[in-house]
Amino acid sequence: MATQVRNKQVILKHHVTGFPKESDMEVKEGIISLKLPEGSEAILVKNLYLSCDPYMRLRMDPRGEPGTCDPYPPSSVIVGFGVSKVVDSNQAEFKKGDLIWGLTGWEEYSLLDPLTQTLFHIEHTDVPLSYYTGILGMPGLTAYGGFYEVCSPKKGEYVFVSAASGAVGQLVGQFAKATGCYVVGSAGSKEKVELLKNKFGFDDAFNYKEGHDLNAALKRYLPEGIDIYFENVGGEMLDAVLVNMRVHGRIAACGMISQYNLEQPEGAHNLFSVIAKRIRMEGFVVSDYYPHYNKFLDVVLPQIREGKIVYLEDIAEGLENGPAALVGLFSGRNIGKQVVA
């Protein structure tokens, strides 16, 4: 008889309106067999690290974007990016003991289908495994694709990054500095502003919660205007940025965290700037850049090993602390990339 073990799981109880709460989720115990059924095409994995990402809020909503942010079914296990170890497999490409990253369940053990899911082998283990939820996983590839491919940066350009101390923003700023750009970031606390300037090497940074005139803040910190805006926030921030863009500026639209918990998303009022300044604004999702993953590793791994890129993680221990860690993203509780071990 196959060995059965307990399987702790984070369940979404119901679809969410407004800001998500810990009580919207519950931690339950299921049972799973550590041996795959005969003929199964799935692989069985033990999850090691799970990634907390703002887009997961969109999947808690029945209005989630089909295809990119499919809604979670109520009473089901939450799904997100994670790092896992293969426990059992009938697939030649995935052997017992292999380390992988990709979408997985918020549970101790998951059954994954490599025929329908994109799963990446982890071949470089001289860096922390948790990095594959962040700098070497979805956020890292997002920062790389959005900055280099969408924005086509040039030395000497002025770059602004919102939510700059988060999983993606901290990397965009460092990529921009490595390209020879002038970089300013915004964050939501004094501590995060200091991190941007002293740890991540931004030229300057400001706390968007201090003072209410974002337009004036951008004029003060970027008096020459903005060539590249890496958009993580939306709403009032995007509106203020539009009037401060330079001619032929580029905006990579990566996320809009200020809008995810609103029943009625805010409109943008300054869109005429897109015409007057010939701004190119392009949205993208990480899967657009999956084919670039090996090229991305070739660029980023040496910089991590040489200490040229720094990466800050905020690690919550234990699946039972997963809901609090995920909800904390929306009040800015985390410092750096939020991970659940």
Tab-separated table of C-alpha atoms in Angstrom:
chain	number	residue	atom	x	y	z
A	1	MET	CA	0.000	0.000	0.000
A	2	ALA	CA	1.291	3.441	-0.953
A	3	THR	CA	2.574	5.646	1.844
A	4	GLN	CA	0.097	8.373	2.689
A	5	VAL	CA	1.082	11.559	4.464
A	6	ARG	CA	-0.676	14.619	5.800
A	7	ASN	CA	-0.660	17.559	3.424
A	8	LYS	CA	-1.119	21.029	4.941
A	9	GLN	CA	-2.896	23.346	2.457
A	10	VAL	CA	-3.935	27.012	2.201
A	11	ILE	CA	-7.516	27.189	0.915
A	12	LEU	CA	-9.292	30.275	-0.455
A	13	LYS	CA	-12.657	30.119	1.307
A	14	HIS	CA	-14.533	32.478	-1.050
A	15	HIS	CA	-13.939	35.196	-3.618
A	16	VAL	CA	-12.695	38.456	-2.114
A	17	THR	CA	-13.977	42.026	-2.327
A	18	GLY	CA	-11.851	44.944	-1.128
A	19	PHE	CA	-8.600	44.267	0.725
A	20	PRO	CA	-7.937	40.554	1.313
A	21	LYS	CA	-7.927	39.368	4.935
A	22	GLU	CA	-6.328	36.367	6.591
A	23	SER	CA	-9.858	35.141	7.336
A	24	ASP	CA	-10.536	34.835	3.578
A	25	MET	CA	-8.167	31.854	3.680
A	26	GLU	CA	-7.824	28.838	5.942
A	27	VAL	CA	-5.083	26.302	6.566
A	28	LYS	CA	-6.409	22.747	6.331
A	29	GLU	CA	-4.892	19.294	6.381
A	30	GLY	CA	-5.447	16.920	3.491
A	31	ILE	CA	-3.972	13.489	2.764
A	32	ILE	CA	-1.751	12.638	-0.200
A	33	SER	CA	-0.010	9.479	-1.407
A	34	LEU	CA	3.749	9.723	-1.933
A	35	LYS	CA	3.463	7.269	-4.843
A	36	LEU	CA	1.910	8.260	-8.170
A	37	PRO	CA	-0.898	6.074	-9.542
A	38	GLU	CA	0.145	3.715	-12.363
A	39	GLY	CA	0.235	5.527	-15.707
A	40	SER	CA	-0.047	9.025	-14.190
A	41	GLU	CA	1.486	11.781	-16.330
A	42	ALA	CA	1.737	14.152	-13.347
A	43	ILE	CA	4.772	14.660	-11.143
A	44	LEU	CA	4.590	14.726	-7.349
A	45	VAL	CA	6.592	17.493	-5.670
A	46	LYS	CA	7.445	18.647	-2.158
A	47	ASN	CA	7.121	22.441	-2.047
A	48	LEU	CA	10.078	24.205	-0.404
A	49	TYR	CA	9.432	27.932	-0.964
A	50	LEU	CA	6.305	29.789	-2.053
A	51	SER	CA	6.201	33.255	-3.574
A	52	CYS	CA	3.812	35.997	-2.361
A	53	ASP	CA	2.960	38.209	-5.341
A	54	PRO	CA	0.474	41.092	-5.728
A	55	TYR	CA	-1.122	39.609	-8.892
A	56	MET	CA	-2.470	36.768	-6.704
A	57	ARG	CA	-5.055	39.258	-5.402
A	58	LEU	CA	-6.526	39.420	-8.930
A	59	ARG	CA	-7.030	35.654	-8.869
A	60	MET	CA	-9.064	35.947	-5.640
A	61	ASP	CA	-11.622	37.996	-7.566
A	62	PRO	CA	-14.281	36.472	-9.843
A	63	ARG	CA	-13.473	39.291	-12.303
A	64	GLY	CA	-9.864	38.027	-12.676
A	65	GLU	CA	-8.408	38.315	-16.176
A	66	PRO	CA	-8.973	34.954	-17.942
A	67	GLY	CA	-5.796	33.591	-19.508
A	68	THR	CA	-3.375	35.696	-17.449
A	69	CYS	CA	-5.038	35.832	-14.001
A	70	ASP	CA	-7.673	33.087	-14.006
A	71	PRO	CA	-9.840	33.303	-10.856
A	72	TYR	CA	-9.179	30.718	-8.140
A	73	PRO	CA	-12.231	28.507	-7.593
A	74	PRO	CA	-13.619	29.075	-4.064
A	75	SER	CA	-12.770	26.300	-1.569
A	76	SER	CA	-9.660	25.379	-3.589
A	77	VAL	CA	-5.928	25.455	-2.853
A	78	ILE	CA	-4.277	28.771	-3.736
A	79	VAL	CA	-1.764	28.553	-6.598
A	80	GLY	CA	1.384	30.632	-7.063
A	81	PHE	CA	5.042	30.448	-8.046
A	82	GLY	CA	7.235	28.247	-5.919
A	83	VAL	CA	10.386	26.150	-5.628
A	84	SER	CA	9.814	22.399	-5.347
A	85	LYS	CA	11.640	19.064	-5.218
A	86	VAL	CA	10.412	16.089	-7.280
A	87	VAL	CA	9.314	13.198	-5.033
A	88	ASP	CA	7.907	10.854	-7.715
A	89	SER	CA	7.694	11.006	-11.499
A	90	ASN	CA	7.011	8.858	-14.559
A	91	GLN	CA	8.318	11.626	-16.833
A	92	ALA	CA	11.805	11.196	-18.304
A	93	GLU	CA	12.420	14.940	-18.086
A	94	PHE	CA	11.674	15.120	-14.338
A	95	LYS	CA	13.514	12.681	-12.078
A	96	LYS	CA	13.170	12.082	-8.357
A	97	GLY	CA	15.300	14.624	-6.500
A	98	ASP	CA	15.185	17.264	-9.279
A	99	LEU	CA	14.704	20.859	-8.136
A	100	ILE	CA	12.262	22.964	-10.160
A	101	TRP	CA	10.412	26.281	-10.067
A	102	GLY	CA	7.070	27.230	-11.569
A	103	LEU	CA	3.404	27.420	-10.576
A	104	THR	CA	2.482	25.104	-7.720
A	105	GLY	CA	-0.094	24.776	-4.945
A	106	TRP	CA	0.124	26.490	-1.571
A	107	GLU	CA	0.497	23.143	0.168
A	108	GLU	CA	3.252	20.851	1.377
A	109	TYR	CA	2.951	18.436	-1.570
A	110	SER	CA	1.487	19.082	-5.031
A	111	LEU	CA	0.660	17.109	-8.161
A	112	LEU	CA	1.845	19.100	-11.181
A	113	ASP	CA	1.256	18.445	-14.866
A	114	PRO	CA	4.445	19.198	-16.842
A	115	LEU	CA	2.531	18.673	-20.106
A	116	THR	CA	0.328	21.726	-19.484
A	117	GLN	CA	2.496	23.801	-17.079
A	118	THR	CA	5.791	25.590	-17.656
A	119	LEU	CA	8.275	24.221	-15.104
A	120	PHE	CA	11.927	25.260	-15.025
A	121	HIS	CA	14.770	23.023	-13.852
A	122	ILE	CA	17.046	24.567	-11.216
A	123	GLU	CA	20.613	23.788	-12.232
A	124	HIS	CA	22.518	26.422	-10.251
A	125	THR	CA	22.401	25.692	-6.518
A	126	ASP	CA	25.373	27.814	-5.410
A	127	VAL	CA	22.847	30.623	-4.745
A	128	PRO	CA	19.975	30.427	-2.211
A	129	LEU	CA	17.121	28.222	-3.483
A	130	SER	CA	14.626	30.872	-2.341
A	131	TYR	CA	16.073	33.163	-5.049
A	132	TYR	CA	14.079	31.134	-7.586
A	133	THR	CA	10.904	32.704	-6.157
A	134	GLY	CA	12.478	36.121	-6.718
A	135	ILE	CA	15.591	37.374	-8.468
A	136	LEU	CA	16.059	34.111	-10.444
A	137	GLY	CA	12.355	33.385	-10.867
A	138	MET	CA	9.236	35.225	-11.967
A	139	PRO	CA	10.077	38.695	-10.496
A	140	GLY	CA	13.634	38.638	-11.875
A	141	LEU	CA	12.509	37.664	-15.367
A	142	THR	CA	9.744	40.294	-15.130
A	143	ALA	CA	12.264	43.033	-14.260
A	144	TYR	CA	14.632	41.891	-17.012
A	145	GLY	CA	11.993	41.599	-19.764
A	146	GLY	CA	10.213	44.802	-18.831
A	147	PHE	CA	13.305	46.943	-18.480
A	148	TYR	CA	15.567	45.682	-21.256
A	149	GLU	CA	13.065	44.431	-23.831
A	150	VAL	CA	10.088	46.791	-23.374
A	151	CYS	CA	11.944	49.974	-22.363
A	152	SER	CA	15.119	49.698	-24.536
A	153	PRO	CA	17.155	51.812	-22.087
A	154	LYS	CA	20.070	54.039	-23.083
A	155	LYS	CA	22.902	55.357	-20.949
A	156	GLY	CA	22.137	58.711	-19.341
A	157	GLU	CA	18.354	58.351	-19.387
A	158	TYR	CA	16.131	59.247	-16.420
A	159	VAL	CA	14.324	56.266	-14.904
A	160	PHE	CA	11.529	56.236	-12.334
A	161	VAL	CA	10.405	53.034	-10.558
A	162	SER	CA	7.298	52.841	-8.354
A	163	ALA	CA	6.993	50.199	-5.594
A	164	ALA	CA	10.758	50.279	-5.949
A	165	SER	CA	11.725	48.209	-2.899
A	166	GLY	CA	9.519	45.272	-3.912
A	167	ALA	CA	10.483	42.014	-5.601
A	168	VAL	CA	10.608	43.527	-9.109
A	169	GLY	CA	11.386	47.184	-8.403
A	170	GLN	CA	14.631	46.604	-6.475
A	171	LEU	CA	16.022	44.765	-9.526
A	172	VAL	CA	14.820	47.276	-12.133
A	173	GLY	CA	16.673	50.018	-10.268
A	174	GLN	CA	19.894	48.009	-10.223
A	175	PHE	CA	19.569	47.080	-13.920
A	176	ALA	CA	19.047	50.779	-14.679
A	177	LYS	CA	22.146	51.808	-12.705
A	178	ALA	CA	24.201	49.119	-14.487
A	179	THR	CA	23.053	50.636	-17.807
A	180	GLY	CA	24.276	54.092	-16.748
A	181	CYS	CA	20.857	55.663	-16.094
A	182	TYR	CA	19.815	58.106	-13.369
A	183	VAL	CA	17.303	56.259	-11.173
A	184	VAL	CA	14.687	57.463	-8.694
A	185	GLY	CA	12.312	55.166	-6.801
A	186	SER	CA	9.224	55.592	-4.656
A	187	ALA	CA	8.328	53.459	-1.644
A	188	GLY	CA	5.945	53.613	1.298
A	189	SER	CA	8.182	54.136	4.339
A	190	LYS	CA	11.297	55.988	5.492
A	191	GLU	CA	13.041	52.638	6.031
A	192	LYS	CA	12.344	51.533	2.438
A	193	VAL	CA	13.509	54.886	1.028
A	194	GLU	CA	16.825	54.486	2.894
A	195	LEU	CA	17.166	50.930	1.513
A	196	LEU	CA	16.681	52.172	-2.044
A	197	LYS	CA	19.446	54.735	-1.670
A	198	ASN	CA	21.912	52.841	0.537
A	199	LYS	CA	21.467	49.169	-0.382
A	200	PHE	CA	20.119	49.118	-3.944
A	201	GLY	CA	22.091	52.109	-5.233
A	202	PHE	CA	19.221	54.327	-6.458
A	203	ASP	CA	20.336	57.919	-7.053
A	204	ASP	CA	17.377	59.174	-5.046
A	205	ALA	CA	14.057	58.016	-3.610
A	206	PHE	CA	10.984	59.407	-1.865
A	207	ASN	CA	8.136	58.227	0.351
A	208	TYR	CA	4.922	58.614	-1.668
A	209	LYS	CA	2.882	58.678	1.571
A	210	GLU	CA	4.545	61.933	2.710
A	211	GLY	CA	2.783	64.906	1.164
A	212	HIS	CA	-0.071	64.430	-1.266
A	213	ASP	CA	1.241	66.127	-4.404
A	214	LEU	CA	2.919	63.373	-6.443
A	215	ASN	CA	3.311	65.708	-9.413
A	216	ALA	CA	5.365	68.140	-7.266
A	217	ALA	CA	7.424	65.259	-5.844
A	218	LEU	CA	8.312	63.995	-9.319
A	219	LYS	CA	9.258	67.521	-10.445
A	220	ARG	CA	11.493	67.850	-7.397
A	221	TYR	CA	13.276	64.486	-7.773
A	222	LEU	CA	13.318	64.345	-11.584
A	223	PRO	CA	13.390	67.981	-12.732
A	224	GLU	CA	14.548	66.945	-16.234
A	225	GLY	CA	11.533	64.667	-16.617
A	226	ILE	CA	11.254	60.881	-17.020
A	227	ASP	CA	12.473	58.828	-19.994
A	228	ILE	CA	11.468	55.420	-18.577
A	229	TYR	CA	8.767	54.616	-16.047
A	230	PHE	CA	8.546	51.078	-14.690
A	231	GLU	CA	4.896	50.924	-13.650
A	232	ASN	CA	3.957	48.781	-10.638
A	233	VAL	CA	1.294	50.968	-9.026
A	234	GLY	CA	-1.236	52.680	-11.369
A	235	GLY	CA	-3.825	55.204	-10.191
A	236	GLU	CA	-2.642	58.633	-9.021
A	237	MET	CA	1.009	57.691	-9.496
A	238	LEU	CA	0.551	56.876	-13.188
A	239	ASP	CA	-1.407	60.104	-13.673
A	240	ALA	CA	1.383	62.172	-12.099
A	241	VAL	CA	4.052	60.361	-14.130
A	242	LEU	CA	2.294	60.991	-17.469
A	243	VAL	CA	2.651	64.781	-17.192
A	244	ASN	CA	6.311	64.392	-16.157
A	245	MET	CA	7.380	62.125	-19.032
A	246	ARG	CA	9.862	63.346	-21.605
A	247	VAL	CA	9.211	63.235	-25.353
A	248	HIS	CA	9.511	59.652	-26.667
A	249	GLY	CA	9.374	58.262	-23.129
A	250	ARG	CA	8.581	54.603	-22.509
A	251	ILE	CA	6.361	53.050	-19.840
A	252	ALA	CA	6.536	49.322	-19.056
A	253	ALA	CA	3.202	48.438	-17.441
A	254	CYS	CA	4.015	45.565	-15.114
A	255	GLY	CA	1.431	45.866	-12.329
A	256	MET	CA	-1.093	48.256	-10.755
A	257	ILE	CA	-1.201	47.305	-7.084
A	258	SER	CA	-3.119	50.462	-6.077
A	259	GLN	CA	-6.101	49.226	-8.113
A	260	TYR	CA	-6.357	45.560	-7.146
A	261	ASN	CA	-8.549	46.056	-4.073
A	262	LEU	CA	-10.884	48.696	-5.528
A	263	GLU	CA	-14.448	47.838	-6.551
A	264	GLN	CA	-14.280	50.594	-9.182
A	265	PRO	CA	-10.784	51.150	-10.678
A	266	GLU	CA	-9.640	54.778	-10.887
A	267	GLY	CA	-9.454	56.428	-14.282
A	268	ALA	CA	-6.389	58.173	-15.747
A	269	HIS	CA	-6.870	61.883	-16.465
A	270	ASN	CA	-3.602	62.829	-18.154
A	271	LEU	CA	-3.664	60.464	-21.126
A	272	PHE	CA	-3.290	63.336	-23.619
A	273	SER	CA	0.387	63.358	-22.551
A	274	VAL	CA	0.732	60.023	-24.384
A	275	ILE	CA	-0.080	61.868	-27.628
A	276	ALA	CA	1.691	65.164	-26.957
A	277	LYS	CA	4.910	63.484	-25.829
A	278	ARG	CA	4.729	60.475	-28.175
A	279	ILE	CA	4.935	58.124	-25.181
A	280	ARG	CA	5.010	54.371	-25.776
A	281	MET	CA	3.233	52.450	-23.014
A	282	GLU	CA	3.335	48.679	-23.251
A	283	GLY	CA	1.875	46.065	-20.930
A	284	PHE	CA	3.474	42.642	-20.586
A	285	VAL	CA	3.333	39.451	-18.526
A	286	VAL	CA	6.277	37.318	-17.457
A	287	SER	CA	5.377	34.369	-19.696
A	288	ASP	CA	6.146	36.599	-22.720
A	289	TYR	CA	9.810	36.243	-21.685
A	290	TYR	CA	9.978	32.547	-20.778
A	291	PRO	CA	11.955	31.894	-24.021
A	292	HIS	CA	14.580	34.397	-22.750
A	293	TYR	CA	15.141	32.589	-19.440
A	294	ASN	CA	18.580	31.095	-20.193
A	295	LYS	CA	19.819	34.395	-21.611
A	296	PHE	CA	18.511	36.100	-18.447
A	297	LEU	CA	20.426	33.637	-16.216
A	298	ASP	CA	23.629	34.285	-18.202
A	299	VAL	CA	23.275	38.004	-17.424
A	300	VAL	CA	22.131	37.852	-13.789
A	301	LEU	CA	23.901	34.857	-12.195
A	302	PRO	CA	27.446	36.255	-12.626
A	303	GLN	CA	26.304	39.586	-11.139
A	304	ILE	CA	24.859	37.802	-8.072
A	305	ARG	CA	28.039	35.757	-7.598
A	306	GLU	CA	30.216	38.868	-7.889
A	307	GLY	CA	28.017	40.830	-5.472
A	308	LYS	CA	27.105	43.369	-8.163
A	309	ILE	CA	23.385	42.787	-7.603
A	310	VAL	CA	21.949	42.653	-4.104
A	311	TYR	CA	18.573	41.120	-3.328
A	312	LEU	CA	16.530	41.460	-0.174
A	313	GLU	CA	14.061	38.808	0.966
A	314	ASP	CA	11.449	38.787	3.725
A	315	ILE	CA	10.937	35.114	4.634
A	316	ALA	CA	7.927	33.879	6.636
A	317	GLU	CA	8.449	30.427	8.162
A	318	GLY	CA	5.704	27.832	7.822
A	319	LEU	CA	2.668	27.432	5.587
A	320	GLU	CA	0.390	28.491	8.465
A	321	ASN	CA	1.963	31.980	8.202
A	322	GLY	CA	1.322	32.143	4.442
A	323	PRO	CA	-2.034	33.992	4.567
A	324	ALA	CA	-0.616	36.764	6.824
A	325	ALA	CA	2.434	37.125	4.548
A	326	LEU	CA	0.283	37.379	1.419
A	327	VAL	CA	-2.166	39.880	2.931
A	328	GLY	CA	0.771	41.946	4.250
A	329	LEU	CA	1.807	42.834	0.688
A	330	PHE	CA	-1.159	45.213	0.452
A	331	SER	CA	-0.217	47.222	3.531
A	332	GLY	CA	3.499	47.262	2.639
A	333	ARG	CA	4.383	45.146	5.672
A	334	ASN	CA	7.181	43.266	3.899
A	335	ILE	CA	10.696	44.615	3.355
A	336	GLY	CA	11.920	43.148	0.061
A	337	LYS	CA	10.662	40.029	-1.681
A	338	GLN	CA	8.031	38.212	0.417
A	339	VAL	CA	8.627	34.449	0.525
A	340	VAL	CA	7.017	31.638	2.542
A	341	ALA	CA	9.385	28.820	3.547
